[in-house]
Amino acid sequence: MQLRRSRTLVLYWDDGEFTAQDYLTRAAFAVDAPAVELLARFDEWTDPEKVVSAYADEDYDPDSVREAISVLVENGLLREEGADPADETLTRAWADWGTAAQFLHFASRDAEFAVEPAERERVAAEVTRDPAPAPFSSRPGAPRLYLPRAHPPLDAGFSEVLLGRRTHREFAPGPVDLPTLSAVLHYTFAPMHFIDAGRYGTLMLKTSPAGGARHELEAYVAVLDVEDVAPGVYHYRAENHSLELVAEGFDAETAERLTYRQGFGRAAFLCLLTAVFARSMYKYRDPRTYRIMTLNAGHLGQTFVLTCTALGLGPFQTAAFADTEVDALLGVDGVAEGCVYVLGAGRPAEPAGRSGALPRGLDRAGLAPPPEGT
């Protein structure tokens, strides 16, 4: 029999204990330094008796080494040759994304959710022992611009908007007017309704879903070219539909640098989405909640780009941004609150819609549209 260390192990300190977790099986065990050293000897398929002999040469008792090896096998930290090779299959298939992505994805699978009413009540009672984080963020004392409440109509047909949505990187010169920016922010980020959620207090409903209606995402607007708004970085205060000044001045070079030169410096404005992590953690205390938070960002992103399309703007969205620099620009620490997504829009260089690009793309791919009349 030969053994090797599981390929899906990570080791970390947890509440003062050094812990080995197999993120494939989600089993975690406290380990000490001798156990880690023993695991290190099984990097490849190895005859355990060779390891026992090596330890014997170092004056260790062979039976105690065999017992330690047996415990590691029993807990899945060492794998037997011929057993399920799922760990090796996983690390090979996910090699390009590395250990961090593997750990995030697989360690957050199969979360347990309360199903029975009694269990839900127990969880709710435990969660609500502490006060909930504030549902809105603000910048006390910051200069504030109240946005217009009269918005341009969203009267474009639904299918027209869906088919017209494109990611834009080319923009026409000229500003976006303030009522249009106001409409984008209102329909994407403002609360539409409030509900009484019992123990969980008053919760807001927006045009996009959010897990548990926690709505942990905040919007900051980096203005480049909007009528009646000075270039700068603003926090969108959804509570009263206003912009709070965070930093004066924002230019195309800064926008390009922060988004890795994708052409967004020619847009009229960027929306930098941050997560106030405690709002989600308050109710959901499982790693899977991180997935939910990123899904929520995607929901808002889609609402944003569709709203922009309906208003005749050319929207974009990107996950390629300089996290640390963006957080510094917004004045957030990246720990309690940090940027997770960047959106934006401007006047499109050419109208959105179905163009000849799609058939040409099909032709280049070796495909062709069906003949007319079929």
Short mmCIF file of C-alpha atoms in Angstrom, two decimals:
data_model
loop_
_atom_site.label_atom_id
_atom_site.label_comp_id
_atom_site.label_asym_id
_atom_site.label_seq_id
_atom_site.Cartn_x
_atom_site.Cartn_y
_atom_site.Cartn_z
CA MET A 1 0.00 0.00 0.00
CA GLN A 2 1.23 3.46 -0.86
CA LEU A 3 -0.02 6.77 0.51
CA ARG A 4 0.17 10.42 -0.44
CA ARG A 5 -1.06 13.66 1.04
CA SER A 6 -4.43 14.91 -0.18
CA ARG A 7 -3.98 17.48 -2.96
CA THR A 8 -6.86 19.57 -1.60
CA LEU A 9 -5.46 20.47 1.81
CA VAL A 10 -5.05 23.98 3.14
CA LEU A 11 -3.59 24.82 6.53
CA TYR A 12 -4.40 27.89 8.60
CA TRP A 13 -4.77 29.18 12.14
CA ASP A 14 -8.36 29.13 13.43
CA ASP A 15 -9.16 30.46 16.88
CA GLY A 16 -5.68 29.64 18.09
CA GLU A 17 -5.54 26.16 16.58
CA PHE A 18 -3.49 25.18 13.56
CA THR A 19 -6.03 23.54 11.25
CA ALA A 20 -5.84 21.31 8.19
CA GLN A 21 -8.92 21.46 5.98
CA ASP A 22 -9.62 19.32 2.96
CA TYR A 23 -11.75 21.65 0.88
CA LEU A 24 -12.96 18.79 -1.31
CA THR A 25 -14.55 16.92 1.60
CA ARG A 26 -14.87 20.07 3.78
CA ALA A 27 -13.45 18.09 6.74
CA ALA A 28 -11.21 20.12 9.06
CA PHE A 29 -8.95 18.93 11.88
CA ALA A 30 -6.62 20.55 14.39
CA VAL A 31 -3.05 19.44 13.69
CA ASP A 32 0.26 19.98 15.43
CA ALA A 33 3.74 20.53 14.03
CA PRO A 34 4.72 16.81 14.05
CA ALA A 35 1.55 15.95 12.06
CA VAL A 36 2.38 18.62 9.49
CA GLU A 37 5.92 17.32 9.19
CA LEU A 38 4.56 13.80 8.72
CA LEU A 39 2.16 15.00 6.00
CA ALA A 40 5.07 16.69 4.23
CA ARG A 41 6.77 13.32 3.77
CA PHE A 42 3.91 12.08 1.60
CA ASP A 43 4.09 14.60 -1.22
CA GLU A 44 4.04 11.74 -3.77
CA TRP A 45 2.96 8.10 -3.53
CA THR A 46 5.12 6.67 -0.77
CA ASP A 47 5.42 3.35 1.05
CA PRO A 48 4.51 4.22 4.66
CA GLU A 49 7.09 1.75 5.97
CA LYS A 50 9.82 3.80 4.33
CA VAL A 51 8.60 6.80 6.29
CA VAL A 52 8.44 4.74 9.47
CA SER A 53 12.03 3.64 8.88
CA ALA A 54 13.16 7.22 8.28
CA TYR A 55 11.58 8.30 11.56
CA ALA A 56 13.16 5.30 13.34
CA ASP A 57 16.55 6.56 12.18
CA GLU A 58 15.67 9.78 13.99
CA ASP A 59 14.91 7.85 17.20
CA TYR A 60 11.11 7.91 16.89
CA ASP A 61 9.11 4.90 18.06
CA PRO A 62 7.97 3.02 14.89
CA ASP A 63 4.59 2.03 16.37
CA SER A 64 3.77 5.62 17.32
CA VAL A 65 4.61 6.73 13.77
CA ARG A 66 2.41 3.98 12.31
CA GLU A 67 -0.42 5.06 14.60
CA ALA A 68 -0.04 8.70 13.52
CA ILE A 69 -0.09 7.66 9.86
CA SER A 70 -3.22 5.59 10.51
CA VAL A 71 -4.98 8.59 12.07
CA LEU A 72 -4.11 10.77 9.06
CA VAL A 73 -5.47 8.10 6.70
CA GLU A 74 -8.61 7.71 8.77
CA ASN A 75 -9.28 11.45 8.61
CA GLY A 76 -8.62 11.63 4.87
CA LEU A 77 -5.50 13.79 5.09
CA LEU A 78 -3.51 10.91 3.60
CA ARG A 79 -5.02 9.02 0.69
CA GLU A 80 -4.52 5.38 -0.25
CA GLU A 81 -3.40 4.45 -3.74
CA GLY A 82 -6.32 3.09 -5.73
CA ALA A 83 -8.88 5.13 -3.79
CA ASP A 84 -11.05 7.80 -5.39
CA PRO A 85 -8.60 10.21 -7.12
CA ALA A 86 -11.05 13.12 -6.92
CA ASP A 87 -8.54 15.42 -5.25
CA GLU A 88 -6.00 14.97 -8.04
CA THR A 89 -8.71 15.30 -10.70
CA LEU A 90 -9.91 18.55 -9.11
CA THR A 91 -6.50 20.20 -8.77
CA ARG A 92 -5.58 19.24 -12.34
CA ALA A 93 -8.86 20.55 -13.78
CA TRP A 94 -8.69 23.79 -11.77
CA ALA A 95 -4.92 24.31 -12.04
CA ASP A 96 -5.20 27.55 -14.00
CA TRP A 97 -7.23 29.20 -11.24
CA GLY A 98 -4.97 28.06 -8.40
CA THR A 99 -5.61 27.01 -4.82
CA ALA A 100 -7.41 30.18 -3.71
CA ALA A 101 -10.24 29.74 -6.25
CA GLN A 102 -10.48 26.03 -5.56
CA PHE A 103 -10.77 26.64 -1.83
CA LEU A 104 -13.37 29.40 -2.22
CA HIS A 105 -15.58 27.34 -4.51
CA PHE A 106 -15.42 23.90 -2.95
CA ALA A 107 -15.31 24.97 0.69
CA SER A 108 -18.57 26.89 0.15
CA ARG A 109 -20.49 24.00 -1.42
CA ASP A 110 -23.39 22.16 0.24
CA ALA A 111 -24.08 24.77 2.90
CA GLU A 112 -26.73 23.82 5.42
CA PHE A 113 -29.91 25.89 5.52
CA ALA A 114 -32.59 25.90 8.20
CA VAL A 115 -35.71 24.19 6.84
CA GLU A 116 -37.98 23.33 9.75
CA PRO A 117 -39.87 26.22 11.40
CA ALA A 118 -38.35 25.50 14.81
CA GLU A 119 -34.85 25.55 13.37
CA ARG A 120 -35.53 28.77 11.50
CA GLU A 121 -36.84 30.36 14.69
CA ARG A 122 -33.74 29.25 16.62
CA VAL A 123 -31.44 30.72 13.96
CA ALA A 124 -33.43 33.96 13.83
CA ALA A 125 -33.29 34.32 17.62
CA GLU A 126 -29.54 33.74 17.61
CA VAL A 127 -28.88 36.15 14.74
CA THR A 128 -31.03 38.98 16.09
CA ARG A 129 -29.52 39.06 19.56
CA ASP A 130 -27.27 41.83 18.24
CA PRO A 131 -28.52 44.93 16.42
CA ALA A 132 -28.41 44.78 12.64
CA PRO A 133 -25.95 46.94 10.70
CA ALA A 134 -27.41 50.12 9.27
CA PRO A 135 -29.10 49.44 5.91
CA PHE A 136 -27.84 52.71 4.43
CA SER A 137 -24.41 54.29 4.36
CA SER A 138 -23.72 58.00 4.46
CA ARG A 139 -20.88 60.51 4.56
CA PRO A 140 -21.82 62.85 7.42
CA GLY A 141 -20.84 66.44 6.78
CA ALA A 142 -20.09 65.88 3.10
CA PRO A 143 -21.43 68.39 0.55
CA ARG A 144 -24.54 66.91 -0.98
CA LEU A 145 -26.28 67.18 -4.34
CA TYR A 146 -29.96 66.19 -4.33
CA LEU A 147 -30.80 64.50 -7.61
CA PRO A 148 -33.87 65.26 -9.74
CA ARG A 149 -36.89 63.11 -9.04
CA ALA A 150 -38.40 63.67 -12.49
CA HIS A 151 -36.84 60.96 -14.62
CA PRO A 152 -36.86 60.33 -18.36
CA PRO A 153 -39.44 57.66 -19.22
CA LEU A 154 -38.34 54.05 -19.63
CA ASP A 155 -40.64 53.36 -22.55
CA ALA A 156 -38.38 51.24 -24.75
CA GLY A 157 -39.77 47.78 -25.47
CA PHE A 158 -38.43 44.99 -23.28
CA SER A 159 -37.20 42.84 -26.15
CA GLU A 160 -35.66 45.92 -27.78
CA VAL A 161 -33.66 46.59 -24.60
CA LEU A 162 -32.56 42.98 -24.21
CA LEU A 163 -31.41 42.73 -27.81
CA GLY A 164 -29.85 46.19 -27.78
CA ARG A 165 -27.64 45.65 -24.74
CA ARG A 166 -23.95 45.72 -25.60
CA THR A 167 -20.75 46.36 -23.70
CA HIS A 168 -19.45 49.71 -24.97
CA ARG A 169 -15.85 50.87 -25.11
CA GLU A 170 -16.26 53.64 -27.65
CA PHE A 171 -18.18 56.76 -26.65
CA ALA A 172 -19.33 59.90 -28.41
CA PRO A 173 -18.12 63.24 -27.04
CA GLY A 174 -20.49 65.24 -24.91
CA PRO A 175 -22.02 64.98 -21.45
CA VAL A 176 -24.83 62.84 -20.09
CA ASP A 177 -27.58 65.04 -18.65
CA LEU A 178 -28.27 64.95 -14.92
CA PRO A 179 -31.86 63.61 -15.12
CA THR A 180 -30.57 60.60 -17.08
CA LEU A 181 -27.86 59.85 -14.51
CA SER A 182 -30.47 60.31 -11.78
CA ALA A 183 -32.76 57.79 -13.49
CA VAL A 184 -29.96 55.21 -13.78
CA LEU A 185 -29.15 55.52 -10.09
CA HIS A 186 -32.81 55.51 -9.02
CA TYR A 187 -33.88 52.46 -10.99
CA THR A 188 -30.72 50.48 -10.21
CA PHE A 189 -29.78 51.32 -6.62
CA ALA A 190 -32.67 53.09 -4.85
CA PRO A 191 -35.22 51.27 -2.67
CA MET A 192 -38.57 50.84 -4.38
CA HIS A 193 -40.48 49.48 -1.36
CA PHE A 194 -39.97 48.67 2.31
CA ILE A 195 -41.27 45.62 4.14
CA ASP A 196 -41.70 44.59 7.77
CA ALA A 197 -39.49 41.50 8.20
CA GLY A 198 -40.40 40.83 11.83
CA ARG A 199 -37.31 39.99 13.87
CA TYR A 200 -35.12 41.26 11.04
CA GLY A 201 -36.67 44.71 11.11
CA THR A 202 -37.52 46.87 8.12
CA LEU A 203 -35.97 45.71 4.87
CA MET A 204 -35.88 47.36 1.47
CA LEU A 205 -36.80 45.95 -1.90
CA LYS A 206 -35.00 47.12 -5.03
CA THR A 207 -35.41 46.35 -8.71
CA SER A 208 -32.76 43.62 -8.30
CA PRO A 209 -32.89 40.70 -5.87
CA ALA A 210 -30.48 40.33 -2.97
CA GLY A 211 -30.08 37.38 -0.63
CA GLY A 212 -32.32 37.92 2.40
CA ALA A 213 -32.96 41.48 1.17
CA ARG A 214 -29.72 42.44 2.95
CA HIS A 215 -28.66 44.75 0.08
CA GLU A 216 -25.06 44.98 1.18
CA LEU A 217 -23.90 46.79 -1.97
CA GLU A 218 -23.26 50.53 -2.12
CA ALA A 219 -22.75 52.65 -5.23
CA TYR A 220 -20.14 55.35 -5.69
CA VAL A 221 -20.26 57.52 -8.81
CA ALA A 222 -17.06 58.75 -10.42
CA VAL A 223 -18.20 61.63 -12.62
CA LEU A 224 -16.25 62.50 -15.76
CA ASP A 225 -18.77 64.32 -17.93
CA VAL A 226 -22.25 64.87 -16.50
CA GLU A 227 -24.14 68.13 -16.92
CA ASP A 228 -24.35 70.21 -13.73
CA VAL A 229 -22.10 67.84 -11.73
CA ALA A 230 -18.45 68.71 -11.16
CA PRO A 231 -15.98 65.91 -11.95
CA GLY A 232 -15.31 64.01 -8.76
CA VAL A 233 -16.13 60.92 -6.74
CA TYR A 234 -19.49 60.77 -4.99
CA HIS A 235 -21.31 58.33 -2.75
CA TYR A 236 -24.85 57.65 -3.91
CA ARG A 237 -27.02 57.94 -0.81
CA ALA A 238 -29.91 55.71 -1.74
CA GLU A 239 -31.86 56.74 1.35
CA ASN A 240 -32.60 60.21 -0.02
CA HIS A 241 -31.48 59.98 -3.66
CA SER A 242 -28.50 62.29 -3.39
CA LEU A 243 -24.80 62.38 -4.18
CA GLU A 244 -22.36 62.98 -1.32
CA LEU A 245 -18.96 64.32 -2.26
CA VAL A 246 -16.10 61.93 -1.45
CA ALA A 247 -13.28 63.51 -3.44
CA GLU A 248 -13.09 66.45 -5.82
CA GLY A 249 -11.78 65.86 -9.32
CA PHE A 250 -11.77 62.74 -11.47
CA ASP A 251 -10.28 62.50 -14.93
CA ALA A 252 -9.96 60.13 -17.87
CA GLU A 253 -6.40 59.11 -17.00
CA THR A 254 -7.47 58.02 -13.50
CA ALA A 255 -10.42 56.07 -14.92
CA GLU A 256 -8.15 54.34 -17.43
CA ARG A 257 -5.51 53.49 -14.84
CA LEU A 258 -8.03 52.07 -12.39
CA THR A 259 -9.67 49.89 -15.06
CA TYR A 260 -6.52 48.74 -16.85
CA ARG A 261 -6.95 50.89 -19.96
CA GLN A 262 -10.07 49.37 -21.48
CA GLY A 263 -11.25 52.67 -22.98
CA PHE A 264 -13.58 53.61 -20.12
CA GLY A 265 -11.87 56.96 -19.58
CA ARG A 266 -14.00 58.30 -22.42
CA ALA A 267 -17.25 57.41 -20.60
CA ALA A 268 -19.39 59.98 -18.79
CA PHE A 269 -19.38 58.26 -15.41
CA LEU A 270 -18.36 55.10 -13.58
CA CYS A 271 -20.33 53.36 -10.83
CA LEU A 272 -18.02 51.68 -8.35
CA LEU A 273 -19.90 49.06 -6.34
CA THR A 274 -18.70 48.22 -2.86
CA ALA A 275 -19.91 45.61 -0.40
CA VAL A 276 -20.56 46.45 3.25
CA PHE A 277 -19.83 42.87 4.25
CA ALA A 278 -21.37 43.01 7.73
CA ARG A 279 -24.87 43.50 6.30
CA SER A 280 -24.79 40.00 4.79
CA MET A 281 -22.75 38.43 7.59
CA TYR A 282 -25.31 39.59 10.13
CA LYS A 283 -27.88 37.06 8.90
CA TYR A 284 -25.84 34.55 6.91
CA ARG A 285 -22.75 33.26 8.73
CA ASP A 286 -21.53 30.72 6.25
CA PRO A 287 -18.83 31.05 3.55
CA ARG A 288 -21.50 30.49 0.89
CA THR A 289 -22.69 34.03 1.60
CA TYR A 290 -19.66 35.33 -0.27
CA ARG A 291 -21.03 33.64 -3.39
CA ILE A 292 -24.40 35.27 -2.78
CA MET A 293 -22.76 38.69 -2.47
CA THR A 294 -21.06 38.34 -5.85
CA LEU A 295 -24.34 37.15 -7.39
CA ASN A 296 -26.03 40.25 -5.96
CA ALA A 297 -23.40 42.40 -7.67
CA GLY A 298 -24.20 40.64 -10.93
CA HIS A 299 -27.93 41.29 -10.47
CA LEU A 300 -27.29 45.00 -9.98
CA GLY A 301 -24.90 45.03 -12.92
CA GLN A 302 -27.51 43.59 -15.25
CA THR A 303 -30.17 46.00 -14.05
CA PHE A 304 -27.71 48.85 -14.56
CA VAL A 305 -26.79 47.97 -18.14
CA LEU A 306 -30.41 47.33 -19.15
CA THR A 307 -31.53 50.61 -17.61
CA CYS A 308 -28.73 52.45 -19.39
CA THR A 309 -29.68 50.78 -22.67
CA ALA A 310 -33.33 51.77 -22.22
CA LEU A 311 -32.20 55.37 -21.67
CA GLY A 312 -30.05 55.40 -24.81
CA LEU A 313 -26.70 55.19 -23.01
CA GLY A 314 -23.82 52.89 -23.84
CA PRO A 315 -23.08 50.87 -20.67
CA PHE A 316 -20.19 48.64 -19.64
CA GLN A 317 -19.21 46.45 -16.73
CA THR A 318 -15.85 45.05 -15.67
CA ALA A 319 -14.19 43.04 -12.94
CA ALA A 320 -10.78 44.25 -14.17
CA PHE A 321 -9.99 47.05 -11.76
CA ALA A 322 -7.25 47.94 -9.29
CA ASP A 323 -8.95 46.94 -6.04
CA THR A 324 -6.58 48.61 -3.58
CA GLU A 325 -6.42 51.87 -5.52
CA VAL A 326 -10.19 52.02 -5.97
CA ASP A 327 -10.76 51.39 -2.25
CA ALA A 328 -8.31 54.18 -1.41
CA LEU A 329 -10.07 56.54 -3.82
CA LEU A 330 -13.42 55.80 -2.14
CA GLY A 331 -12.00 56.08 1.35
CA VAL A 332 -12.91 52.52 2.34
CA ASP A 333 -10.59 50.00 3.95
CA GLY A 334 -11.23 46.94 1.76
CA VAL A 335 -12.03 44.91 4.89
CA ALA A 336 -15.29 46.22 6.33
CA GLU A 337 -16.17 47.66 2.91
CA GLY A 338 -14.49 47.06 -0.43
CA CYS A 339 -15.06 47.43 -4.15
CA VAL A 340 -16.38 44.33 -5.91
CA TYR A 341 -17.54 45.53 -9.35
CA VAL A 342 -17.19 48.49 -11.71
CA LEU A 343 -19.97 49.70 -14.01
CA GLY A 344 -20.28 52.78 -16.13
CA ALA A 345 -21.80 54.43 -19.17
CA GLY A 346 -21.54 57.25 -21.66
CA ARG A 347 -23.05 58.43 -24.89
CA PRO A 348 -22.61 55.51 -27.30
CA ALA A 349 -20.43 56.11 -30.33
CA GLU A 350 -23.01 54.28 -32.41
CA PRO A 351 -26.55 53.22 -31.55
CA ALA A 352 -26.96 49.95 -29.71
CA GLY A 353 -28.81 47.17 -31.42
CA ARG A 354 -28.39 44.24 -33.71
CA SER A 355 -25.78 45.05 -36.32
CA GLY A 356 -23.97 43.23 -39.10
CA ALA A 357 -21.32 42.20 -36.56
CA LEU A 358 -23.23 39.10 -35.55
CA PRO A 359 -23.51 37.48 -39.03
CA ARG A 360 -19.88 38.36 -39.78
CA GLY A 361 -18.92 36.77 -36.48
CA LEU A 362 -20.82 33.63 -37.41
CA ASP A 363 -19.08 33.57 -40.78
CA ARG A 364 -15.64 33.86 -39.19
CA ALA A 365 -16.53 31.01 -36.86
CA GLY A 366 -17.24 28.79 -39.84
CA LEU A 367 -21.01 29.11 -39.39
CA ALA A 368 -23.56 30.89 -41.47
CA PRO A 369 -27.03 32.29 -40.83
CA PRO A 370 -29.87 30.18 -42.22
CA PRO A 371 -31.03 30.98 -45.78
CA GLU A 372 -33.80 33.52 -46.06
CA GLY A 373 -37.28 32.08 -45.86
CA THR A 374 -36.31 29.11 -43.66
#
